[in-house]
Coordinates of C-alpha atoms and ligand atoms in Angstrom, one line a residue:
M1 CA 0.0 0.0 0.0
K2 CA 1.2 3.5 -0.8
K3 CA 2.3 5.5 2.2
K4 CA 0.5 8.7 2.8
T5 CA 2.5 11.9 2.2
I6 CA 3.3 14.3 4.9
L7 CA 5.1 17.7 4.7
T8 CA 6.4 20.1 7.2
G9 CA 8.8 23.0 7.1
D10 CA 10.8 25.4 9.3
R11 CA 12.0 28.8 8.6
P12 CA 15.8 28.8 8.9
T13 CA 16.2 31.8 11.2
G14 CA 18.0 30.1 14.1
N15 CA 19.1 26.9 15.7
L16 CA 16.4 24.5 16.9
H17 CA 15.8 24.3 20.6
L18 CA 14.0 22.0 23.1
G19 CA 10.6 23.6 22.2
H20 CA 11.1 22.2 18.6
F21 CA 12.3 18.9 20.0
A22 CA 9.3 18.4 22.3
G23 CA 6.9 19.5 19.5
S24 CA 7.7 18.9 15.9
L25 CA 11.1 17.0 15.9
K26 CA 10.0 14.1 18.0
S27 CA 6.9 13.5 16.0
R28 CA 8.9 13.7 12.7
I29 CA 11.3 11.0 13.9
K30 CA 8.3 8.8 14.5
L31 CA 6.3 9.7 11.4
Q32 CA 9.2 9.1 9.0
H33 CA 8.6 5.3 9.5
E34 CA 4.9 5.5 8.8
Y35 CA 4.7 8.1 6.1
E36 CA 6.4 9.4 3.0
Q37 CA 7.8 12.4 4.8
Y38 CA 9.1 15.7 3.3
V39 CA 10.8 18.3 5.5
M40 CA 11.3 21.6 3.9
V41 CA 13.8 24.3 4.8
A42 CA 11.6 27.3 4.2
D43 CA 14.2 29.8 3.2
V44 CA 11.9 31.7 0.8
Q45 CA 9.3 32.1 3.5
A46 CA 12.1 33.2 5.9
L47 CA 13.1 35.9 3.4
T48 CA 9.7 37.5 3.7
D49 CA 10.9 38.6 7.1
Y50 CA 14.7 38.9 6.4
F51 CA 14.9 40.1 2.8
S52 CA 17.2 42.9 3.9
N53 CA 19.4 40.5 5.9
P54 CA 19.6 37.3 3.7
Q55 CA 22.8 36.3 5.4
K56 CA 20.9 35.4 8.5
V57 CA 18.8 33.0 6.5
I58 CA 21.7 31.6 4.5
D59 CA 23.8 30.9 7.7
N60 CA 20.9 28.9 9.2
I61 CA 20.1 26.6 6.4
L62 CA 22.8 24.0 7.1
E63 CA 22.5 24.6 10.8
I64 CA 18.9 23.5 10.7
V65 CA 19.6 20.5 8.5
A66 CA 22.4 19.5 11.0
D67 CA 19.8 19.8 13.8
Y68 CA 17.4 17.5 11.9
I69 CA 19.9 14.8 11.3
A70 CA 21.4 15.1 14.8
V71 CA 18.1 14.4 16.5
G72 CA 17.4 11.4 14.3
I73 CA 15.6 12.5 11.2
D74 CA 17.0 10.1 8.7
P75 CA 17.7 11.4 5.2
E76 CA 17.1 7.8 3.9
L77 CA 13.6 8.0 5.2
T78 CA 12.8 11.7 5.0
T79 CA 13.3 14.0 2.0
I80 CA 14.9 17.1 3.3
F81 CA 14.9 19.9 0.8
I82 CA 15.5 23.6 0.3
Q83 CA 12.5 25.7 -0.8
S84 CA 14.4 28.3 -2.8
Q85 CA 15.9 25.7 -5.1
I86 CA 12.5 24.6 -6.4
P87 CA 11.2 27.1 -9.0
A88 CA 8.0 25.1 -9.4
L89 CA 6.9 26.3 -6.0
A90 CA 7.2 29.9 -7.0
E91 CA 5.4 29.2 -10.3
L92 CA 2.5 27.5 -8.5
T93 CA 2.2 30.5 -6.2
V94 CA 1.7 32.8 -9.2
Y95 CA -1.2 30.7 -10.5
Y96 CA -2.8 30.4 -7.0
M97 CA -2.6 34.2 -6.5
N98 CA -5.4 34.6 -9.0
L99 CA -7.7 32.6 -6.8
V100 CA -7.3 34.5 -3.6
S101 CA -8.6 37.9 -2.8
I102 CA -6.8 40.5 -0.7
A103 CA -9.8 40.5 1.7
R104 CA -9.3 36.8 2.2
L105 CA -5.7 37.2 3.0
E106 CA -6.5 39.9 5.5
R107 CA -8.8 37.6 7.3
N108 CA -6.0 35.1 8.2
P109 CA -5.7 35.4 12.0
T110 CA -2.0 34.3 12.1
V111 CA -1.1 36.9 9.5
K112 CA -3.2 39.5 11.3
T113 CA -1.3 38.9 14.5
E114 CA 2.0 39.1 12.7
I115 CA 1.1 42.4 10.9
A116 CA 0.3 43.9 14.3
Q117 CA 3.5 42.5 15.9
K118 CA 5.7 43.8 13.0
G119 CA 4.2 47.3 13.0
F120 CA 4.1 47.5 9.2
G121 CA 1.5 50.3 9.3
E122 CA 0.4 51.1 5.7
S123 CA 3.5 49.4 4.2
I124 CA 2.9 45.7 4.4
P125 CA 5.2 44.1 1.9
T126 CA 3.3 42.0 -0.7
G127 CA 5.8 39.1 -0.3
F128 CA 4.9 38.9 3.4
F129 CA 1.2 39.3 2.8
C130 CA 1.1 36.5 0.3
Y131 CA 3.2 34.0 2.1
P132 CA 0.2 31.9 2.9
I133 CA -0.4 31.4 -0.8
S134 CA 3.2 30.3 -1.2
Q135 CA 2.7 27.9 1.6
A136 CA -0.3 26.5 -0.2
A137 CA 2.0 25.9 -3.1
D138 CA 4.4 24.0 -0.8
I139 CA 1.6 21.9 0.5
T140 CA -0.1 21.1 -2.8
A141 CA 3.1 20.6 -4.8
F142 CA 3.7 17.3 -3.0
K143 CA 0.0 16.1 -3.0
T144 CA 0.5 16.3 0.8
E145 CA -2.2 14.5 2.7
L146 CA -1.1 15.4 6.3
V147 CA 0.6 18.5 7.5
P148 CA 1.9 18.2 11.1
V149 CA 1.9 21.7 12.5
G150 CA 0.9 23.8 15.5
E151 CA -2.4 25.5 15.8
D152 CA -1.2 28.8 14.5
Q153 CA -0.7 27.1 11.1
L154 CA -4.3 25.9 10.8
P155 CA -5.4 29.0 8.8
M156 CA -2.7 28.2 6.2
I157 CA -4.1 24.7 5.7
E158 CA -7.6 26.1 5.4
L159 CA -6.5 28.6 2.7
S160 CA -4.6 25.9 0.9
N161 CA -7.7 23.7 0.8
E162 CA -9.8 26.6 -0.5
I163 CA -7.4 27.1 -3.3
V164 CA -7.5 23.4 -4.1
R165 CA -11.3 23.4 -4.3
K166 CA -11.4 26.6 -6.3
F167 CA -8.7 25.5 -8.7
N168 CA -10.2 22.0 -9.4
R169 CA -13.6 23.5 -9.9
L170 CA -12.5 26.3 -12.2
Y171 CA -10.2 24.3 -14.4
N172 CA -12.3 21.1 -14.2
T173 CA -9.6 18.9 -12.9
D174 CA -8.8 16.8 -9.8
C175 CA -5.0 17.3 -10.0
L176 CA -4.8 19.1 -6.7
K177 CA -5.5 17.4 -3.4
E178 CA -6.8 18.7 -0.1
S179 CA -4.7 18.2 3.0
E180 CA -5.4 17.8 6.7
A181 CA -3.6 19.2 9.7
Y182 CA -2.0 16.7 12.0
L183 CA -2.0 18.3 15.4
S184 CA 0.4 16.7 17.7
N185 CA -0.9 16.4 21.3
V186 CA 2.2 18.0 22.8
G187 CA 1.5 21.6 23.5
R188 CA 4.0 24.4 23.4
L189 CA 7.0 24.1 25.7
V190 CA 7.2 27.1 28.1
G191 CA 10.4 29.2 28.2
I192 CA 12.9 28.8 31.0
D193 CA 11.5 32.1 32.3
G194 CA 8.0 30.7 32.5
K195 CA 6.7 32.7 29.5
A196 CA 4.2 30.9 27.4
K197 CA 6.6 29.9 24.7
A198 CA 10.3 28.9 24.4
S199 CA 11.7 30.9 21.6
K200 CA 14.9 32.3 20.2
S201 CA 13.7 35.8 20.0
L202 CA 12.6 35.8 23.7
N203 CA 16.0 34.4 24.6
N204 CA 14.4 31.9 26.9
A205 CA 15.2 28.6 25.2
I206 CA 17.7 25.8 25.6
F207 CA 19.2 25.0 22.2
L208 CA 20.0 21.5 20.9
S209 CA 23.5 22.8 20.2
D210 CA 24.1 24.5 23.6
P211 CA 27.3 23.3 25.4
P212 CA 26.9 21.5 28.8
E213 CA 27.8 24.5 30.9
I214 CA 25.3 26.7 29.2
I215 CA 22.5 24.1 29.6
K216 CA 23.4 24.0 33.3
E217 CA 23.4 27.7 33.6
K218 CA 20.1 28.1 31.9
I219 CA 18.5 25.4 34.2
Y220 CA 19.8 27.2 37.3
T221 CA 18.1 30.5 36.2
M222 CA 14.8 28.6 35.6
F223 CA 11.7 30.0 37.2
T224 CA 10.4 27.7 40.0
D225 CA 8.1 28.9 42.8
P226 CA 8.9 32.4 44.1
Q227 CA 7.3 31.5 47.5
H228 CA 9.6 28.5 48.0
L229 CA 12.3 30.2 49.9
K230 CA 13.5 27.7 52.4
I231 CA 13.9 24.0 51.7
S232 CA 11.3 23.2 54.3
D233 CA 8.7 25.4 52.7
P234 CA 6.0 23.6 50.7
G235 CA 6.6 24.2 47.0
K236 CA 4.2 24.7 44.1
V237 CA 4.4 22.3 41.1
E238 CA 2.0 24.0 38.8
G239 CA 3.7 26.7 36.8
N240 CA 7.0 25.5 38.1
V241 CA 9.2 25.4 34.9
V242 CA 11.6 22.8 36.3
F243 CA 8.7 20.3 36.7
T244 CA 7.2 21.3 33.3
Y245 CA 10.5 20.3 31.7
L246 CA 10.9 17.2 33.9
D247 CA 7.4 16.1 32.7
A248 CA 8.4 16.7 29.1
F249 CA 11.9 15.1 29.1
H250 CA 12.3 12.7 32.1
N251 CA 11.4 9.1 31.2
D252 CA 10.4 7.8 34.6
K253 CA 6.9 9.3 35.2
E254 CA 6.6 7.6 38.6
E255 CA 9.8 9.1 39.9
I256 CA 8.6 12.5 38.9
T257 CA 5.1 12.0 40.5
S258 CA 6.7 11.0 43.8
L259 CA 9.2 13.9 43.6
K260 CA 6.3 16.3 43.0
E261 CA 4.5 15.0 46.2
R262 CA 7.6 15.5 48.3
Y263 CA 8.2 19.0 46.8
K264 CA 4.7 20.0 47.6
N265 CA 5.0 18.8 51.2
G266 CA 8.2 20.8 51.8
G267 CA 11.7 19.4 52.3
V268 CA 12.9 19.3 48.7
G269 CA 15.1 22.2 47.7
D270 CA 15.2 23.7 44.2
V271 CA 18.8 22.6 43.8
I272 CA 17.6 18.9 44.0
I273 CA 15.0 19.3 41.2
K274 CA 17.3 21.4 39.1
S275 CA 20.2 19.0 39.3
L276 CA 17.8 16.1 38.3
L277 CA 16.7 18.2 35.3
N278 CA 20.3 19.0 34.5
N279 CA 21.2 15.2 34.5
T280 CA 18.2 14.5 32.4
L281 CA 18.9 17.1 29.8
Q282 CA 22.6 16.5 29.6
K283 CA 21.9 12.8 28.9
L284 CA 19.3 13.7 26.2
L285 CA 21.4 16.4 24.5
Q286 CA 24.9 15.0 24.6
P287 CA 24.4 12.4 21.9
I288 CA 22.6 15.0 19.8
R289 CA 25.5 17.4 20.2
D290 CA 28.1 14.7 19.4
K291 CA 26.2 13.6 16.3
R292 CA 25.9 17.2 15.2
K293 CA 29.6 17.7 15.5
S294 CA 30.4 14.6 13.5
L295 CA 28.4 15.9 10.5
S296 CA 30.6 17.4 7.8
K297 CA 29.5 20.3 5.7
K298 CA 30.1 18.1 2.6
Y299 CA 27.7 15.5 4.0
L300 CA 25.0 18.1 4.8
L301 CA 25.2 19.6 1.4
E302 CA 24.9 16.1 -0.2
V303 CA 21.7 15.5 1.9
C304 CA 20.3 18.8 0.7
F305 CA 21.2 18.3 -2.9
S306 CA 19.7 14.8 -3.2
G307 CA 16.6 15.7 -1.2
T308 CA 16.1 18.8 -3.3
Q309 CA 16.5 16.9 -6.5
K310 CA 13.8 14.5 -5.5
A311 CA 11.5 17.2 -4.3
K312 CA 12.1 19.2 -7.5
N313 CA 10.9 16.3 -9.7
V314 CA 7.7 15.8 -7.7
A315 CA 6.9 19.5 -7.6
Q316 CA 7.6 19.8 -11.4
K317 CA 5.1 17.0 -12.1
T318 CA 2.4 18.9 -10.2
L319 CA 3.2 22.1 -11.9
N320 CA 2.9 20.4 -15.3
E321 CA -0.5 19.1 -14.3
V322 CA -1.6 22.5 -13.1
K323 CA -0.4 24.2 -16.4
E324 CA -2.1 21.4 -18.4
A325 CA -5.4 22.0 -16.5
I326 CA -5.2 25.8 -17.2
G327 CA -4.2 25.0 -20.8
I328 CA -0.8 26.7 -20.9
N329 CA 1.4 23.6 -21.3
F330 CA 3.1 24.7 -24.5
S331 CA 5.9 22.6 -25.8
E332 CA 7.2 21.5 -29.1
K333 CA 5.3 18.3 -28.7
N334 CA 2.0 20.0 -27.9
G335 CA 2.4 23.0 -30.1
L336 CA 0.9 26.4 -29.1
Ligands
LIG401 N1 4.9 28.6 8.2 C1 5.6 27.5 8.8 C2 6.2 28.0 10.1 O1 6.5 29.2 10.3 C3 6.7 27.0 7.9 C4 6.2 26.4 6.6 C5 6.4 26.9 5.4 C6 5.4 25.2 6.5 N2 5.8 26.1 4.4 C7 5.2 25.1 5.1 C8 4.9 24.3 7.4 C9 4.4 24.0 4.6 C10 4.1 23.3 6.9 C11 3.9 23.1 5.5 O2 6.5 27.2 11.0

C-alpha cells in the first residue's frame, strides 16, 4: 500500500531548541517510518521577514539541517529539501494568486497577529502578505495529505484547501489534493523564564547545540516557585518550569510523580530538582550534540542536494498538471 504523504517546514532563522524537539522534531522522527515524509527548509518564506538581511537565513540553512539529522531525522527515510531551489513552488504561487482575494488574506488570524507585531502600518510588503499562498504551493506541490503543525498554522491549511477546491472546480480537474492538519498532542513548551513559549527571540530557550555549561546555567536560572524560599517550605508544582521540563523530558513518570509530592509537602530544595533536570537534559542532549559535531558540511550539502533533486521532480510534475489544467502547457510536442 502506498504510504501517505506528509510535509512540514521550518524557517531557517535560528538553531532549533527544546521547544522544537518536544513539539515537531520528536513527531517527525516517529512519522518518518509510517509516512512518505518531506521536511522543507523554508528559506523563501524566511526571506519574507529577512529580505534585507539574507545572510541570517543563509547561515541557518545547514544549521537547521544539522539539527534535523542530529536528532534522528534520517535522510534515507525523509526527504529534506530547500525551498528556494525549487522554481515550481514559485510558479504555483503565481497561479494560485489569481484565486485568492486581498480581503481573504486579510482575514487570516495568524497573518493579522504578525502584521500587528511587526508594526508594518500602511507598508505591508506584498511578499509577506502573500506567504500563505506560497505555503499553499508548498503543501499542494507534493500532494500532501497530512501537515503536522501547531495550531497557529491551521489558517494556512484552510486557505490551501480553499485554493485546491477553487482550482479544481474552475479548471475542471482533480489534480490538486486537499490536505489535513495533523495536530500533535504535545502543547508548546514554556520558556525557561516561565513565559508561554520557548523561543529564540525571547531568549528563553535551551538549544540543541548548547554546550553542557550553558545548559546547566540556563537550568539554574529557571523559574520555580517564588514562594519556595526555604527547603522546608511547601513548594508549588503548577507553573514551576523545572517540573514542566521534567514532565516533558524525564522518562520515569513515577519518579517525577513522587518527587512532586515531596516537593509539595516541603523538604525538597530547588537545587535537587534542578540537578535532576540537569542530568536528564545532559543525557538527552549529549548524543545529539556529538552527532551534530560529526556531520561534515560536505555531507550536509549532499543531503540537501539529493533531497532537493527528488522534491524538484515531484513539484515539477504537479506544476505540469496545473499548467495542463489551465491550458498553458506549451511545448514543441503539444504546439501552441
Ligand atoms: N509557516 C511555517 C512556520 O512558520 C513554515 C512552513 C512553510 C510550512 N511552508 C510550510 C509548514 C508548509 C508546513 C507546510 O512554521
